Amino acid sequence: MLFRTATVNPRLFQRHASHVWQFSRLLQVSSAQQAYLEPLESHPGITCLYLNRPQSRNAISTTLLQQLRESLETVHFDKSVRVLILRSTTVGSFCAGADLAERRTMTQSQVARFLVELRDALGKLESLPMPTIAAIDGPALGGGLEMSLACDLRVAGHDVTKIGLPETSLGIIPGAGGTQRATRILGPSKAKDLIFTARTLSAAEALDWGLVNYVSSPGTTAFDRSLSLAETIAKNAPLALRAAKQAISRSEDLPLETGLDFERASYETLLTSYDRTEALQAFKEKRRPIFKGE
C-alpha cells in the first residue's frame, strides 16, 4: 500500500503555532491570578489587562480587585505600553459586577473597605497615562460596566445583550463611579434613564445611547475590533497621545481659558521632542514616522 506524504502550508502552521503558544501561555497562568498583564508580542506597544475568573464571569472578588490594583500600578509606569486593552480571558465574558456570593459573607466594614478599594482601582484605571480600551465581549453589569466607563474607549461585541447598571433593582445605587462617569459620558437625562430603570442594553442600543464607541462586526469579537482600534492609535506618537489624553481629561475640571492655557503648555512640551522632529522629517521624506516616545 502506498502512502502519500502530506504537505503543510508554512503560513497556516505558523498561525496555528502562534495560537497554540498563546493558549498554552494562558494555561501557565496560575489559577490564583484573577487579573494580570500580558503584552501582545505580535503587536508591540499593545498590552492586555486580563480578567481571569471564568467560573463567575469575572465577578469582582477581593482577590481580583487586589490583583487589578497591582496590575494598574505596574502598567502606569511602563513607558513601552502605548495602548492598554482591558479584556476577559474567556470568550463571551467581560465582567458581571461584584461577586455577590462573596459579598454575602462580608461584614459591613469589609464591604466599606471593598468599595473604597474599588473606587481607588477605577480611579487608577481612569488616570493611566496611555489610552485604554475596554473590550466588552460579554455581560457588563454594575461594577463591570463601571470598570469599562473608567476606560477611554469601549467596544462591545455585536452579540452582547446585557450592558447596564442594575443596582436600583437590588436596593442600592452604582457605588464605583457609575452615577458620575455615566453622567459625564451620556449626559444627566440618559444617565438617569439608565440607572432609574435598571435596564440592560444590547450592544446596538449601547452604541445608539453613546455608552460604547464601537460594536464589532458579525463573526468578530469586541477584542478583534479593539485590537484594530489599538493598532490605529499605537501608530501615533506616544508622548502626543499621553499629552492629548491629559488635556482632554482635565477639560471637565477647568474653566475654558484655564483649559486652553493647559493645552498650550502641553503642546509646547512636545515641540522639542524627538518624535516631533521625526514626524517633520518623515513628512518631508514621504514615509511613515518611526516614533520612540522621546
Short mmCIF file of C-alpha atoms in Angstrom, two decimals:
data_model
loop_
_atom_site.label_atom_id
_atom_site.label_comp_id
_atom_site.label_asym_id
_atom_site.label_seq_id
_atom_site.Cartn_x
_atom_site.Cartn_y
_atom_site.Cartn_z
CA MET A 1 0.00 0.00 0.00
CA LEU A 2 1.32 3.43 -0.91
CA PHE A 3 1.11 6.37 1.49
CA ARG A 4 1.04 9.98 0.31
CA THR A 5 3.16 12.41 2.27
CA ALA A 6 1.09 15.38 3.48
CA THR A 7 2.32 18.86 2.65
CA VAL A 8 1.92 21.62 5.22
CA ASN A 9 1.34 25.26 4.37
CA PRO A 10 4.05 27.10 6.34
CA ARG A 11 1.84 30.15 6.94
CA LEU A 12 -1.00 28.05 8.33
CA PHE A 13 1.46 26.17 10.51
CA GLN A 14 2.94 29.40 11.88
CA ARG A 15 -0.51 30.84 12.57
CA HIS A 16 -1.59 27.63 14.33
CA ALA A 17 1.65 27.54 16.33
CA SER A 18 1.06 31.14 17.43
CA HIS A 19 -2.46 30.34 18.68
CA VAL A 20 -1.19 27.21 20.47
CA TRP A 21 1.54 29.26 22.17
CA GLN A 22 -0.93 31.91 23.31
CA PHE A 23 -3.32 29.26 24.64
CA SER A 24 -0.52 27.41 26.45
CA ARG A 25 0.65 30.74 27.92
CA LEU A 26 -2.79 31.30 29.39
CA LEU A 27 -2.76 27.80 30.86
CA GLN A 28 0.54 28.57 32.55
CA VAL A 29 -1.01 31.49 34.41
CA SER A 30 -1.78 30.42 37.93
CA SER A 31 -5.46 29.94 38.62
CA ALA A 32 -4.89 32.29 41.57
CA GLN A 33 -4.13 35.11 39.13
CA GLN A 34 -7.52 36.69 38.62
CA ALA A 35 -6.15 39.84 36.95
CA TYR A 36 -2.81 40.17 35.17
CA LEU A 37 -0.93 42.00 32.42
CA GLU A 38 0.25 40.38 29.20
CA PRO A 39 1.97 42.25 26.33
CA LEU A 40 0.89 41.19 22.84
CA GLU A 41 4.14 40.02 21.27
CA SER A 42 2.60 40.21 17.80
CA HIS A 43 1.66 43.87 18.38
CA PRO A 44 4.49 45.83 20.04
CA GLY A 45 3.24 48.63 22.25
CA ILE A 46 -0.13 46.98 22.96
CA THR A 47 -0.70 45.24 26.29
CA CYS A 48 -3.76 43.43 27.61
CA LEU A 49 -5.05 43.57 31.15
CA TYR A 50 -6.86 40.26 31.60
CA LEU A 51 -9.74 39.46 33.94
CA ASN A 52 -9.49 35.77 34.76
CA ARG A 53 -12.40 34.35 36.77
CA PRO A 54 -14.17 32.31 34.09
CA GLN A 55 -16.33 30.36 36.56
CA SER A 56 -18.03 33.57 37.72
CA ARG A 57 -17.91 35.69 34.53
CA ASN A 58 -15.15 37.77 36.13
CA ALA A 59 -17.27 38.94 39.05
CA ILE A 60 -15.12 41.28 41.12
CA SER A 61 -13.81 39.38 44.16
CA THR A 62 -11.46 40.84 46.76
CA THR A 63 -8.61 38.87 45.15
CA LEU A 64 -9.41 40.08 41.63
CA LEU A 65 -9.63 43.63 42.95
CA GLN A 66 -6.25 43.40 44.70
CA GLN A 67 -4.56 41.98 41.61
CA LEU A 68 -6.26 44.54 39.39
CA ARG A 69 -4.85 47.35 41.53
CA GLU A 70 -1.38 45.82 41.43
CA SER A 71 -1.54 45.47 37.65
CA LEU A 72 -2.65 49.08 37.24
CA GLU A 73 0.17 50.34 39.46
CA THR A 74 2.66 48.36 37.35
CA VAL A 75 1.41 49.45 33.93
CA HIS A 76 1.14 53.10 34.95
CA PHE A 77 4.93 53.45 34.86
CA ASP A 78 5.59 51.22 31.84
CA LYS A 79 6.53 53.57 29.01
CA SER A 80 6.63 50.72 26.50
CA VAL A 81 2.83 50.44 26.65
CA ARG A 82 1.19 52.67 24.08
CA VAL A 83 -2.33 51.24 24.38
CA LEU A 84 -3.91 49.06 27.08
CA ILE A 85 -6.84 46.74 26.31
CA LEU A 86 -8.98 45.53 29.22
CA ARG A 87 -10.49 42.15 28.35
CA SER A 88 -11.59 38.76 29.64
CA THR A 89 -9.58 35.57 29.24
CA THR A 90 -12.88 33.82 28.48
CA VAL A 91 -14.83 34.11 25.24
CA GLY A 92 -18.31 35.53 25.85
CA SER A 93 -17.41 37.30 29.09
CA PHE A 94 -16.37 40.71 30.35
CA CYS A 95 -17.31 41.47 33.96
CA ALA A 96 -20.59 40.65 35.68
CA GLY A 97 -20.06 43.14 38.51
CA ALA A 98 -19.39 42.49 42.18
CA ASP A 99 -19.15 38.93 43.46
CA LEU A 100 -22.48 38.79 45.29
CA ALA A 101 -21.76 35.33 46.71
CA GLU A 102 -18.64 36.68 48.38
CA ARG A 103 -20.46 39.87 49.34
CA ARG A 104 -22.97 37.89 51.43
CA THR A 105 -20.13 36.63 53.63
CA MET A 106 -18.62 40.06 54.26
CA THR A 107 -19.16 42.31 57.26
CA GLN A 108 -20.26 45.92 56.87
CA SER A 109 -16.71 47.14 57.47
CA GLN A 110 -15.37 44.71 54.87
CA VAL A 111 -17.94 45.94 52.34
CA ALA A 112 -16.98 49.54 53.08
CA ARG A 113 -13.29 48.76 52.58
CA PHE A 114 -14.05 46.89 49.33
CA LEU A 115 -15.92 49.90 47.93
CA VAL A 116 -13.09 52.27 48.85
CA GLU A 117 -10.56 49.99 47.16
CA LEU A 118 -12.77 49.54 44.08
CA ARG A 119 -13.14 53.30 43.77
CA ASP A 120 -9.36 53.63 44.08
CA ALA A 121 -8.77 50.95 41.42
CA LEU A 122 -11.11 52.53 38.89
CA GLY A 123 -9.53 55.91 39.61
CA LYS A 124 -6.14 54.37 38.81
CA LEU A 125 -7.56 52.89 35.60
CA GLU A 126 -9.06 56.22 34.56
CA SER A 127 -5.84 58.13 35.28
CA LEU A 128 -3.48 55.82 33.37
CA PRO A 129 -1.35 57.97 31.06
CA MET A 130 -1.84 55.80 27.97
CA PRO A 131 -5.11 55.31 26.01
CA THR A 132 -7.25 52.45 27.33
CA ILE A 133 -9.90 50.34 25.60
CA ALA A 134 -12.50 48.04 27.20
CA ALA A 135 -13.24 45.01 25.02
CA ILE A 136 -16.76 44.05 26.15
CA ASP A 137 -17.28 40.51 24.84
CA GLY A 138 -19.96 39.57 27.35
CA PRO A 139 -22.21 40.97 30.08
CA ALA A 140 -21.01 44.28 31.55
CA LEU A 141 -23.20 44.83 34.58
CA GLY A 142 -22.89 47.04 37.64
CA GLY A 143 -19.26 47.24 38.64
CA GLY A 144 -18.31 45.62 35.33
CA LEU A 145 -19.83 48.46 33.34
CA GLU A 146 -18.37 50.96 35.81
CA MET A 147 -14.94 49.44 35.11
CA SER A 148 -15.43 49.97 31.37
CA LEU A 149 -16.57 53.56 31.97
CA ALA A 150 -13.17 54.24 33.54
CA CYS A 151 -11.55 53.35 30.19
CA ASP A 152 -11.12 55.93 27.44
CA LEU A 153 -12.99 53.90 24.82
CA ARG A 154 -15.43 50.98 24.88
CA VAL A 155 -16.01 48.33 22.23
CA ALA A 156 -18.90 45.86 22.55
CA GLY A 157 -19.25 42.52 20.82
CA HIS A 158 -22.13 42.58 18.33
CA ASP A 159 -23.99 39.78 20.15
CA VAL A 160 -23.68 41.20 23.69
CA THR A 161 -27.14 41.71 25.22
CA LYS A 162 -26.50 42.73 28.82
CA ILE A 163 -24.90 46.14 29.39
CA GLY A 164 -26.25 48.17 32.28
CA LEU A 165 -26.33 49.44 35.84
CA PRO A 166 -29.00 47.32 37.61
CA GLU A 167 -28.20 48.42 41.17
CA THR A 168 -31.53 50.13 41.90
CA SER A 169 -33.26 46.80 41.33
CA LEU A 170 -31.03 45.39 44.10
CA GLY A 171 -31.83 48.13 46.61
CA ILE A 172 -28.63 50.17 46.12
CA ILE A 173 -27.12 52.61 43.61
CA PRO A 174 -23.97 52.32 41.49
CA GLY A 175 -21.16 52.63 44.02
CA ALA A 176 -17.99 52.66 41.93
CA GLY A 177 -18.45 55.81 39.90
CA GLY A 178 -21.46 54.83 37.81
CA THR A 179 -23.57 57.86 38.69
CA GLN A 180 -20.67 60.18 37.91
CA ARG A 181 -18.96 58.65 34.87
CA ALA A 182 -22.18 57.63 33.14
CA THR A 183 -23.45 61.20 33.55
CA ARG A 184 -20.28 62.63 32.03
CA ILE A 185 -20.49 60.25 29.07
CA LEU A 186 -24.26 60.19 28.46
CA GLY A 187 -25.48 63.44 29.99
CA PRO A 188 -27.78 63.65 33.05
CA SER A 189 -31.03 62.66 31.31
CA LYS A 190 -29.78 59.41 29.77
CA ALA A 191 -27.80 58.51 32.88
CA LYS A 192 -30.96 58.88 34.98
CA ASP A 193 -32.91 56.78 32.50
CA LEU A 194 -30.30 54.02 32.58
CA ILE A 195 -30.00 53.96 36.38
CA PHE A 196 -33.63 54.65 37.37
CA THR A 197 -34.97 51.86 35.14
CA ALA A 198 -32.12 49.40 35.89
CA ARG A 199 -32.47 48.42 32.23
CA THR A 200 -29.91 46.40 30.32
CA LEU A 201 -28.93 47.39 26.80
CA SER A 202 -27.83 45.35 23.84
CA ALA A 203 -24.59 46.27 22.08
CA ALA A 204 -26.51 48.07 19.33
CA GLU A 205 -28.57 50.00 21.88
CA ALA A 206 -25.46 50.92 23.89
CA LEU A 207 -23.90 52.27 20.69
CA ASP A 208 -27.04 54.30 19.95
CA TRP A 209 -27.02 55.69 23.50
CA GLY A 210 -23.35 56.63 23.23
CA LEU A 211 -22.39 54.26 26.04
CA VAL A 212 -19.94 52.40 23.79
CA ASN A 213 -17.87 53.78 20.93
CA TYR A 214 -17.86 50.78 18.61
CA VAL A 215 -19.62 47.45 18.05
CA SER A 216 -17.80 44.58 16.40
CA SER A 217 -18.97 43.20 13.06
CA PRO A 218 -20.82 39.86 12.98
CA GLY A 219 -18.37 37.00 13.12
CA THR A 220 -15.80 39.04 15.04
CA THR A 221 -15.31 39.83 18.72
CA ALA A 222 -15.04 43.02 20.69
CA PHE A 223 -11.38 42.18 21.21
CA ASP A 224 -10.85 41.89 17.44
CA ARG A 225 -12.27 45.39 16.96
CA SER A 226 -10.40 46.70 20.00
CA LEU A 227 -7.12 45.37 18.66
CA SER A 228 -7.73 47.02 15.29
CA LEU A 229 -8.51 50.29 17.08
CA ALA A 230 -5.43 49.92 19.29
CA GLU A 231 -3.23 49.38 16.22
CA THR A 232 -4.53 52.62 14.71
CA ILE A 233 -3.85 54.53 17.94
CA ALA A 234 -0.44 52.95 18.59
CA LYS A 235 0.89 54.20 15.24
CA ASN A 236 0.83 57.74 16.60
CA ALA A 237 3.40 59.47 18.80
CA PRO A 238 3.26 58.10 22.38
CA LEU A 239 4.10 61.42 24.04
CA ALA A 240 1.44 63.18 21.99
CA LEU A 241 -1.16 60.55 22.89
CA ARG A 242 -0.41 60.93 26.59
CA ALA A 243 -0.46 64.73 26.40
CA ALA A 244 -3.74 64.70 24.47
CA LYS A 245 -5.34 62.35 27.00
CA GLN A 246 -4.27 64.51 29.91
CA ALA A 247 -5.51 67.72 28.28
CA ILE A 248 -8.88 66.19 27.37
CA SER A 249 -9.34 64.64 30.81
CA ARG A 250 -8.57 67.92 32.57
CA SER A 251 -11.08 69.82 30.40
CA GLU A 252 -14.00 68.72 32.59
CA ASP A 253 -12.46 70.32 35.66
CA LEU A 254 -11.14 73.59 34.23
CA PRO A 255 -12.74 76.82 33.00
CA LEU A 256 -12.26 77.25 29.25
CA GLU A 257 -9.48 79.82 29.43
CA THR A 258 -7.57 77.80 32.02
CA GLY A 259 -8.07 74.70 29.91
CA LEU A 260 -6.72 76.48 26.85
CA ASP A 261 -3.65 77.52 28.84
CA PHE A 262 -3.15 73.91 29.91
CA GLU A 263 -3.50 72.73 26.29
CA ARG A 264 -0.91 75.29 25.14
CA ALA A 265 1.54 74.23 27.85
CA SER A 266 1.09 70.57 26.89
CA TYR A 267 1.57 71.46 23.22
CA GLU A 268 4.78 73.36 23.82
CA THR A 269 6.43 70.50 25.73
CA LEU A 270 6.14 68.37 22.58
CA LEU A 271 7.83 70.82 20.23
CA THR A 272 11.33 69.83 21.28
CA SER A 273 10.69 66.09 21.42
CA TYR A 274 12.47 63.57 19.20
CA ASP A 275 9.09 62.36 17.90
CA ARG A 276 8.10 65.85 16.69
CA THR A 277 11.38 66.18 14.77
CA GLU A 278 10.97 62.67 13.38
CA ALA A 279 7.40 63.42 12.24
CA LEU A 280 8.51 66.51 10.31
CA GLN A 281 11.42 64.63 8.73
CA ALA A 282 9.19 61.71 7.77
CA PHE A 283 6.68 64.10 6.19
CA LYS A 284 9.47 65.67 4.16
CA GLU A 285 10.70 62.24 3.06
CA LYS A 286 7.17 60.95 2.39
CA ARG A 287 7.47 57.97 4.73
CA ARG A 288 5.83 56.77 7.91
CA PRO A 289 7.48 58.21 11.06
CA ILE A 290 9.17 55.87 13.49
CA PHE A 291 8.19 57.14 16.92
CA LYS A 292 10.20 56.29 20.02
CA GLY A 293 8.23 58.06 22.74
CA GLU A 294 11.09 60.50 23.30
#
